[in-house]
PDB file of C-alpha atoms in Angstrom:
ATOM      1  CA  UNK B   1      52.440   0.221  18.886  1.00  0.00           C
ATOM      2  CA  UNK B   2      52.319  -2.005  16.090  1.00  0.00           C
ATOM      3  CA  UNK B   3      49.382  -4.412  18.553  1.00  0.00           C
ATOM      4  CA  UNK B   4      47.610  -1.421  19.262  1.00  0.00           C
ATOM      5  CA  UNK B   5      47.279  -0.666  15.675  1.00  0.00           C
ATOM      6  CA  UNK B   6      46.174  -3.789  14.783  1.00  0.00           C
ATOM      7  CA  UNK B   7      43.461  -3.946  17.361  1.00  0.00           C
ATOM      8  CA  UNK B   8      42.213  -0.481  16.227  1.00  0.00           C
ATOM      9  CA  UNK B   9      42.109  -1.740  12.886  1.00  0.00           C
ATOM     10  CA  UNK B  10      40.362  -4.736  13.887  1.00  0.00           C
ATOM     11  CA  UNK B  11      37.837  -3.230  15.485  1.00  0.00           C
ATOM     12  CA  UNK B  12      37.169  -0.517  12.681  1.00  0.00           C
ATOM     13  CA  UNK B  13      36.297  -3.510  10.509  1.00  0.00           C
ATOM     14  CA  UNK B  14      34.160  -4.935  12.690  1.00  0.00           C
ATOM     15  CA  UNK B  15      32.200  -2.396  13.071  1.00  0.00           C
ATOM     16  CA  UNK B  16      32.296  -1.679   9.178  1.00  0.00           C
ATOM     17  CA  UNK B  17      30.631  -4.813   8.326  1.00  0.00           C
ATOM     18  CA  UNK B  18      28.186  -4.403  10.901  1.00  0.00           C
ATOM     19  CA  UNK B  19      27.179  -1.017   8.836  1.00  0.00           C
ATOM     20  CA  UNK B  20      27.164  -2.822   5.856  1.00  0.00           C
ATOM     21  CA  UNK B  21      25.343  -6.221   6.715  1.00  0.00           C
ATOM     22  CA  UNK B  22      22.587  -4.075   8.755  1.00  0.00           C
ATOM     23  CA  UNK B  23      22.200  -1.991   5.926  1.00  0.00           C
ATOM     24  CA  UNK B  24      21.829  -4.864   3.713  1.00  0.00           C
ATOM     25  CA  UNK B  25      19.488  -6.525   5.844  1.00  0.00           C
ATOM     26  CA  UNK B  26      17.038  -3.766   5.974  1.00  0.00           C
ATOM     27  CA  UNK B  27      16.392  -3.506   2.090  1.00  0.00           C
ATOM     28  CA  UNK B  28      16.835  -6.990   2.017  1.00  0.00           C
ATOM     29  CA  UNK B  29      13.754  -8.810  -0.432  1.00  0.00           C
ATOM     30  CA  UNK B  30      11.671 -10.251   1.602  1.00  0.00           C
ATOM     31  CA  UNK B  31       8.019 -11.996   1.826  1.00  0.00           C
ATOM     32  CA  UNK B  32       5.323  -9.860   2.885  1.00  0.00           C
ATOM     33  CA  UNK B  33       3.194 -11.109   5.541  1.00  0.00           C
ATOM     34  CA  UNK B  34      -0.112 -10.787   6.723  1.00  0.00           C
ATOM     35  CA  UNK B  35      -0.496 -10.035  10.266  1.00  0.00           C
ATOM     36  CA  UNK B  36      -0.742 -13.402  11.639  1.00  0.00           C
ATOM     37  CA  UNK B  37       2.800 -13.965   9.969  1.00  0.00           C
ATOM     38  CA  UNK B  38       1.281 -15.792   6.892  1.00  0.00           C
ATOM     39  CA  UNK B  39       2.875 -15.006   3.652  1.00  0.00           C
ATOM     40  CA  UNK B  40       0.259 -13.021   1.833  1.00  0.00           C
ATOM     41  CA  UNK B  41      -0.910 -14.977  -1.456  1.00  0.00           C
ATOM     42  CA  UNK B  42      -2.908 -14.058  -4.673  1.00  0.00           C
ATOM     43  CA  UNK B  43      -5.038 -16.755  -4.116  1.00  0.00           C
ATOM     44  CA  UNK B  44      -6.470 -14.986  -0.697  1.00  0.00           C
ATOM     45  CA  UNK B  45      -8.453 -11.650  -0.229  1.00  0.00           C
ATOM     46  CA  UNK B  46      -7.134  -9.546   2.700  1.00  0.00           C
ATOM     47  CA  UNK B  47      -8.521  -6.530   4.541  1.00  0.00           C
ATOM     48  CA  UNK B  48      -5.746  -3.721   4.225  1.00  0.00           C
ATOM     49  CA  UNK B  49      -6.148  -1.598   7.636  1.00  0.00           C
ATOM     50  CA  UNK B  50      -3.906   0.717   9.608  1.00  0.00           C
ATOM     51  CA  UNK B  51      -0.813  -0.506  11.387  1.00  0.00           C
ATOM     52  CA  UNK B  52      -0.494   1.764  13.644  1.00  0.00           C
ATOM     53  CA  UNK B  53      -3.668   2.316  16.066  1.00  0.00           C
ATOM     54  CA  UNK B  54      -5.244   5.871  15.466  1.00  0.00           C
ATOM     55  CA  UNK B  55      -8.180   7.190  16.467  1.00  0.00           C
ATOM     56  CA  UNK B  56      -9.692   7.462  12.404  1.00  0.00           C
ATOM     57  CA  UNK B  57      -8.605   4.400  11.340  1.00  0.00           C
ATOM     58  CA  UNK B  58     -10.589   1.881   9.158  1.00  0.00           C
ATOM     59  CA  UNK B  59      -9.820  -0.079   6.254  1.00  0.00           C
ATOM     60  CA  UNK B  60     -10.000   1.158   2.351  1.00  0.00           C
ATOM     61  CA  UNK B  61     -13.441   1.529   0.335  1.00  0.00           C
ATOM     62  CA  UNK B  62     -14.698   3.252  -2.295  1.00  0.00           C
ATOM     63  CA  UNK B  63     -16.615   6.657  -2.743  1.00  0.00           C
ATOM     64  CA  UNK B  64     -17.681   9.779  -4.957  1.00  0.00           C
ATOM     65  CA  UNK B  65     -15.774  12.656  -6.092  1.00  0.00           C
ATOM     66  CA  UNK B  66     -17.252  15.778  -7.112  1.00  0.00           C
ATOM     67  CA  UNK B  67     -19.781  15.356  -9.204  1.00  0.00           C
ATOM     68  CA  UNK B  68     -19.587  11.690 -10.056  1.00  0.00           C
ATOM     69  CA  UNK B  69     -22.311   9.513 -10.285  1.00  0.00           C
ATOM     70  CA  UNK B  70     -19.840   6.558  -9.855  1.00  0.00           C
ATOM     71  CA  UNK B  71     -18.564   5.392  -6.664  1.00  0.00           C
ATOM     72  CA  UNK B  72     -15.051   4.449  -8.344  1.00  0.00           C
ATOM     73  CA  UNK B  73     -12.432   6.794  -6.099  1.00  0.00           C
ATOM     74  CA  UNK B  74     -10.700   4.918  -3.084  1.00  0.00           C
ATOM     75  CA  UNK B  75     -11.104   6.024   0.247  1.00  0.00           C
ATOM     76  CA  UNK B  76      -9.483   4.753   4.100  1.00  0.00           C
ATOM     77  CA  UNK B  77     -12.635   5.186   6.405  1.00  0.00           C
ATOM     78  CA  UNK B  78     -12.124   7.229   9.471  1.00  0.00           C
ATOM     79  CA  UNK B  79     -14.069   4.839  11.302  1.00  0.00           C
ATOM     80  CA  UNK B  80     -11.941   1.789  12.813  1.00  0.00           C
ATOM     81  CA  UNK B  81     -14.853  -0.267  13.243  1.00  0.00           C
ATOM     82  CA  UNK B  82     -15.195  -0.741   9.690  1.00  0.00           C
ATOM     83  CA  UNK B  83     -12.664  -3.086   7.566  1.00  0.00           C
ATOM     84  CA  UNK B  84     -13.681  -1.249   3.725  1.00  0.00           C
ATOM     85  CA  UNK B  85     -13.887  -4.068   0.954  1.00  0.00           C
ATOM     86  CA  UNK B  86     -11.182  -6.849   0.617  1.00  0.00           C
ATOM     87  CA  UNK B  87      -8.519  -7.011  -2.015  1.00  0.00           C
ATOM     88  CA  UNK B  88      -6.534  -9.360  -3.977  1.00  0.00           C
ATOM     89  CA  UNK B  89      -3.232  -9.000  -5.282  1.00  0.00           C
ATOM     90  CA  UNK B  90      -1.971 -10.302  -8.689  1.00  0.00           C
ATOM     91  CA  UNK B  91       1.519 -11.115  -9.861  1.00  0.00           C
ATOM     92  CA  UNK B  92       3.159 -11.858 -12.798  1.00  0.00           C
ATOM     93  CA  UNK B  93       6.356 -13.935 -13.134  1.00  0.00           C
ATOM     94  CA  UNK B  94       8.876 -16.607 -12.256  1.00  0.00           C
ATOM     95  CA  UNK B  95       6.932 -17.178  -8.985  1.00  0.00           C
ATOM     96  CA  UNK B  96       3.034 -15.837  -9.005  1.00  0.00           C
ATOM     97  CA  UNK B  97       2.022 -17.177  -6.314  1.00  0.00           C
ATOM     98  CA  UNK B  98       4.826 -15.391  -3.657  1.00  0.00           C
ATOM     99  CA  UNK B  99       4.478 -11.822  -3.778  1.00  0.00           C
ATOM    100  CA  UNK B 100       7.961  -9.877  -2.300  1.00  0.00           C
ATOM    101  CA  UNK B 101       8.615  -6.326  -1.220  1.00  0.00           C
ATOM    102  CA  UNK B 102       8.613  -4.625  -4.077  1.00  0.00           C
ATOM    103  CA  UNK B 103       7.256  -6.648  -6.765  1.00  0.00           C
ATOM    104  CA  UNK B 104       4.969  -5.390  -9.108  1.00  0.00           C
ATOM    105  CA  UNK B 105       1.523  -6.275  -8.325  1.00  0.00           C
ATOM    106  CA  UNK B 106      -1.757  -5.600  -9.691  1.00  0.00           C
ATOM    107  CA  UNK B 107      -4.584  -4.975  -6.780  1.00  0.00           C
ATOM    108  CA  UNK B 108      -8.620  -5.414  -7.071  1.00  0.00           C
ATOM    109  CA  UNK B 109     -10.974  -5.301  -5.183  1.00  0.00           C
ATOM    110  CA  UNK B 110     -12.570  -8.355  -5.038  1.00  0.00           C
ATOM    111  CA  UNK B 111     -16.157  -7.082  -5.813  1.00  0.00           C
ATOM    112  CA  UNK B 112     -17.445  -3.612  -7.367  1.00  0.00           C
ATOM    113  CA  UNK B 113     -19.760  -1.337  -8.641  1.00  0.00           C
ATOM    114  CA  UNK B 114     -21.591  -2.109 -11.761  1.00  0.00           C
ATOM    115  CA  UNK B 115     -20.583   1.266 -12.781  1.00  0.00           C
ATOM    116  CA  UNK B 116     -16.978   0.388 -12.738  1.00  0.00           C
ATOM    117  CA  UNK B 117     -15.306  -0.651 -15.841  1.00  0.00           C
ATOM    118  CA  UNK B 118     -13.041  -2.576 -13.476  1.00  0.00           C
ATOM    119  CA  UNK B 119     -12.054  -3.473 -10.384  1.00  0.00           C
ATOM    120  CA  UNK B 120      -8.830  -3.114 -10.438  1.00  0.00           C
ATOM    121  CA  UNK B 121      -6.684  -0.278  -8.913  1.00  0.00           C
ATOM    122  CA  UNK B 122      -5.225   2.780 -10.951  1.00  0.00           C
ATOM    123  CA  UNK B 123      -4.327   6.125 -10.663  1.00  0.00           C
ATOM    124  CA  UNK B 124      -5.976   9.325 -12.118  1.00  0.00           C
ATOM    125  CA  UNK B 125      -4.853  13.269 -11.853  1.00  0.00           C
ATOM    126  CA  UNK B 126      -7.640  15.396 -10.244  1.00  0.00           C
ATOM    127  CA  UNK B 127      -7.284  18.571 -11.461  1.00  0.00           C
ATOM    128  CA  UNK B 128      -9.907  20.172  -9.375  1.00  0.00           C
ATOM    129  CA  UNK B 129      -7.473  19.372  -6.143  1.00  0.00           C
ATOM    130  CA  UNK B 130      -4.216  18.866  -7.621  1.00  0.00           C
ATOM    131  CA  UNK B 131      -3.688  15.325  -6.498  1.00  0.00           C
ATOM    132  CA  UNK B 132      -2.658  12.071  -7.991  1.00  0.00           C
ATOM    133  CA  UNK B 133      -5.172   9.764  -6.494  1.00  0.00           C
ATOM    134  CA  UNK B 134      -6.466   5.935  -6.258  1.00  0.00           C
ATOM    135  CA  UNK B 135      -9.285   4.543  -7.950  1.00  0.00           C
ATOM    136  CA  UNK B 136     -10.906   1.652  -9.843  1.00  0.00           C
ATOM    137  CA  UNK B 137     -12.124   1.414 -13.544  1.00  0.00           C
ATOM    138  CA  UNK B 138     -10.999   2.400 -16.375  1.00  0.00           C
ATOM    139  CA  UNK B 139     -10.786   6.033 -18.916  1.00  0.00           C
ATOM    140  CA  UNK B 140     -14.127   5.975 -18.979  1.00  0.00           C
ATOM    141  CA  UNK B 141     -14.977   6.646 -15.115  1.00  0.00           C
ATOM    142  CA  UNK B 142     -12.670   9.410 -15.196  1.00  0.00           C
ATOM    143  CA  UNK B 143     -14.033  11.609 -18.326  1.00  0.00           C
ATOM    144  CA  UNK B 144     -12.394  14.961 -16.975  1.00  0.00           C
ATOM    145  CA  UNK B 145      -9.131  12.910 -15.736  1.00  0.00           C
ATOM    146  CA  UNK B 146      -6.460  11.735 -17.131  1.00  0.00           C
ATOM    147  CA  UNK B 147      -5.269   8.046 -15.878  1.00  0.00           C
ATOM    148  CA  UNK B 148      -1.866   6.438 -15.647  1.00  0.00           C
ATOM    149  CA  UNK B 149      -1.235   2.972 -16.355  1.00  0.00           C
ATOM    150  CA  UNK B 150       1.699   1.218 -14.079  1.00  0.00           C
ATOM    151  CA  UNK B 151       2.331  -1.522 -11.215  1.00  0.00           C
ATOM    152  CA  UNK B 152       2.066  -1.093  -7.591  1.00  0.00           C
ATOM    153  CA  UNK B 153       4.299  -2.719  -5.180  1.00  0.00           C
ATOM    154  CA  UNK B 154       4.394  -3.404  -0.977  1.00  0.00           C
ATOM    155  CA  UNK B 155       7.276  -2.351   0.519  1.00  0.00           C
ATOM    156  CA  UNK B 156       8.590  -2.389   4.716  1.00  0.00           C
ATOM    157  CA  UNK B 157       7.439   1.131   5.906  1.00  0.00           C
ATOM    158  CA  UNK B 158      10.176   3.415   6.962  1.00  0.00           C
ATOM    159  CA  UNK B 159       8.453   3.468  10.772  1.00  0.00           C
ATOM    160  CA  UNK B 160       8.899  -0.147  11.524  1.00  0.00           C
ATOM    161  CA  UNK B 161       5.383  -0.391  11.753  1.00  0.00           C
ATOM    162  CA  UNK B 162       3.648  -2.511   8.726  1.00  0.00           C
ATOM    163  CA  UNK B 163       4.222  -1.871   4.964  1.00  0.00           C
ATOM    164  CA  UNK B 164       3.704   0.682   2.843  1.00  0.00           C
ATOM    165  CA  UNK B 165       2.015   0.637  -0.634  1.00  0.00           C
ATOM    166  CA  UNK B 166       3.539   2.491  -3.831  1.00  0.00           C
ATOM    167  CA  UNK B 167       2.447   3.568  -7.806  1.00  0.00           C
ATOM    168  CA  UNK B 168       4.942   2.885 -10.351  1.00  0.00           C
ATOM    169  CA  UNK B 169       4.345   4.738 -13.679  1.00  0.00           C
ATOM    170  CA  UNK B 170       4.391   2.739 -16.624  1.00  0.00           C
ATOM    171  CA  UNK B 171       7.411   3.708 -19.056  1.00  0.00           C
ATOM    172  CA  UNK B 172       8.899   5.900 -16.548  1.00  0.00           C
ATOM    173  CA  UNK B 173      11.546   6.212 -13.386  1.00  0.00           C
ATOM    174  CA  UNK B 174       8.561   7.649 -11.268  1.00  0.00           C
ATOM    175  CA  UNK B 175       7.334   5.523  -8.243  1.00  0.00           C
ATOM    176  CA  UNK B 176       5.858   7.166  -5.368  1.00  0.00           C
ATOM    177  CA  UNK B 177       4.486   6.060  -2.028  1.00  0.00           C
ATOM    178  CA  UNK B 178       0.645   6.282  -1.298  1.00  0.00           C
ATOM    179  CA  UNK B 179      -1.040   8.531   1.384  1.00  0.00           C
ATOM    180  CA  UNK B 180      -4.315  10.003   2.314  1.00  0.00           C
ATOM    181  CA  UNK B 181      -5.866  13.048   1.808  1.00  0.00           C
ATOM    182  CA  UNK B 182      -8.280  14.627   3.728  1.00  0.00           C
ATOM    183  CA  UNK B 183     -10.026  18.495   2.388  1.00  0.00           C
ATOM    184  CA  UNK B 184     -13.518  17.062   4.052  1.00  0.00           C
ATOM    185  CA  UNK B 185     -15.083  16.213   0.774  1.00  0.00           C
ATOM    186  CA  UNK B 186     -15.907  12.091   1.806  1.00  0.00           C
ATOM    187  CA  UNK B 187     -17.229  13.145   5.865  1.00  0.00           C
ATOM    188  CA  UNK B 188     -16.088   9.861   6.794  1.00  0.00           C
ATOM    189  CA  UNK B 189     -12.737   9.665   4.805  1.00  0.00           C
ATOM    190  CA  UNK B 190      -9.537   9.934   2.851  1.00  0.00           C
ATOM    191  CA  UNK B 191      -8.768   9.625  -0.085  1.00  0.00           C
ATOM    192  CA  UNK B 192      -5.368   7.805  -1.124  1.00  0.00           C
ATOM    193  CA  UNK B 193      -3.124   9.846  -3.288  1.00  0.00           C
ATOM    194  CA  UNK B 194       0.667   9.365  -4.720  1.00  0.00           C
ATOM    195  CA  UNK B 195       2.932  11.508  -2.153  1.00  0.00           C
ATOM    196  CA  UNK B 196       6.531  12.646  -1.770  1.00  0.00           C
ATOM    197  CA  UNK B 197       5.440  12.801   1.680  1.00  0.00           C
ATOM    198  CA  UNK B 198       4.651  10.236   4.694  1.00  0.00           C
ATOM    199  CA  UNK B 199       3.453   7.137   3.363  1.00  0.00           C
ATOM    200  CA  UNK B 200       0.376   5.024   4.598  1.00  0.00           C
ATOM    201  CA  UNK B 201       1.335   2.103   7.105  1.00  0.00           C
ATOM    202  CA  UNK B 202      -0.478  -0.604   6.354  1.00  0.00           C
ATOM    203  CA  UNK B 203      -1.300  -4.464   8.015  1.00  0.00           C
ATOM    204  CA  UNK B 204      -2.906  -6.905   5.479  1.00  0.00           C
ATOM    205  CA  UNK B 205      -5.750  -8.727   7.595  1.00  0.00           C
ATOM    206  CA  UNK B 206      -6.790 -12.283   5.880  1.00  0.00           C
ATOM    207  CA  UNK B 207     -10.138 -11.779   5.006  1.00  0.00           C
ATOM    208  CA  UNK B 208     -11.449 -15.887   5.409  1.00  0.00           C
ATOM    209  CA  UNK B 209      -9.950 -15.829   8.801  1.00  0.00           C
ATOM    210  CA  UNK B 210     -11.135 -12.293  10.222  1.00  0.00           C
ATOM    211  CA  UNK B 211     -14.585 -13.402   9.250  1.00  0.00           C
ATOM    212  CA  UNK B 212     -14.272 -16.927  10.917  1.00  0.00           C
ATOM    213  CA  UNK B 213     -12.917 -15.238  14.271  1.00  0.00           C
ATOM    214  CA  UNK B 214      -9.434 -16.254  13.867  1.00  0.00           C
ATOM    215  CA  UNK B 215      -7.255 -13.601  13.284  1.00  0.00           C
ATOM    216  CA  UNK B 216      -5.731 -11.655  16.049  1.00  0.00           C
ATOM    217  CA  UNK B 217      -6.315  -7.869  16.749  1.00  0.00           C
ATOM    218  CA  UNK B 218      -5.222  -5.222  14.552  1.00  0.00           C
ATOM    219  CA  UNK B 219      -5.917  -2.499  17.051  1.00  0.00           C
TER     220      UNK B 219
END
């Protein structure tokens, strides 16, 4: 009995570690890459678009909210034909020029509205619809709003398919994903909000090379 016993227990740690190294390989820190398999950099501007093909998918722009004069809320276009305005991403650090799953990034847009106080992302509370949401700017675009200061991050998306981008609050335990929300205000979009829920999935498209015909499809 005694060999038996030993195999079984063999085998039970076999498949133990297995558990344990897979689980450790799938929150595992890793680069995040554009879609051609390029670490992404802060010196670059990328296109951030869909991962997963949909029917009302383009990439991430900005728009009005209620009565705002200011376009300075950010929106993912419904239409995949258009790629929204290209971003940068900015890191502090040990090493600012790699950028990891979850480390804490600042994100622009690399050109804005003169309205804008900045271009640089935040998040503001929108009473009127009860939603954390994306936008650009500063206190002053948001006069009715109250905005949070924090650090985003990229992290793998729980699909498989892409990344997914998240808020952390400054001074606090609270990070959430971002989503999009759709109550038909923006005909030809979402907004992104902070959500408990299902998380964008993302591809970062390198802007330089999309314009100079050398990036492969994203659809």
């Amino acid at each position: 009995m005694k060999p038996v016993l030993s195999l079984i227990f063999s085998i039970f740690l076999f498949v133990l570690i297995a558990i344990v190294s897979l689980s450790f390989s799938n929150n595992h820190v890793k680069q995040v890459l554009d879609i051609n398999g390029n670490p992404i950099s802060p010196s670059e501007k990328y296109y951030i678009l869909p991962a997963i093909h949909e029917p009302y998918g383009g990439g991430v722009r900005l728009g009005k909210i209620h009565e705002s004069e200011c376009e300075v809320s950010i929106f993912q276009d419904s239409n995949k034909l258009i790629n929204g305005l290209p971003v940068k991403f900015n890191v502090s650090g040990l090493n600012p020029d790699i950028i990891f799953t979850g480390t804490p990034i600042e994100i622009e847009f690399t050109e804005r509205p003169n309205c804008a106080e900045s271009p640089k992302w935040l998040i503001y509370v929108d009473d009127i619809i009860l939603k954390a949401c994306v936008g650009i700017g500063g206190p002053e675009n948001y006069p009715s709003f109250k905005t949070w200061s924090g650090t985003f991050n990229i992290k793998k998306h729980e699909s498989g398919f892409g990344y997914k981008l998240g808020f952390c609050k400054k001074d606090s335990s609270s990070c959430l994903d971002i989503g999009r929300y759709n109550n038909n205000e923006d005909q030809d979009g979402s907004r992104l909000i902070l959500t408990h829920q299902v998380a964008y999935a993302v591809v970062f498209v390198d802007a330089d090379l999309y314009e100079a015909g050398i990036v492969k499809s994203v659809a």
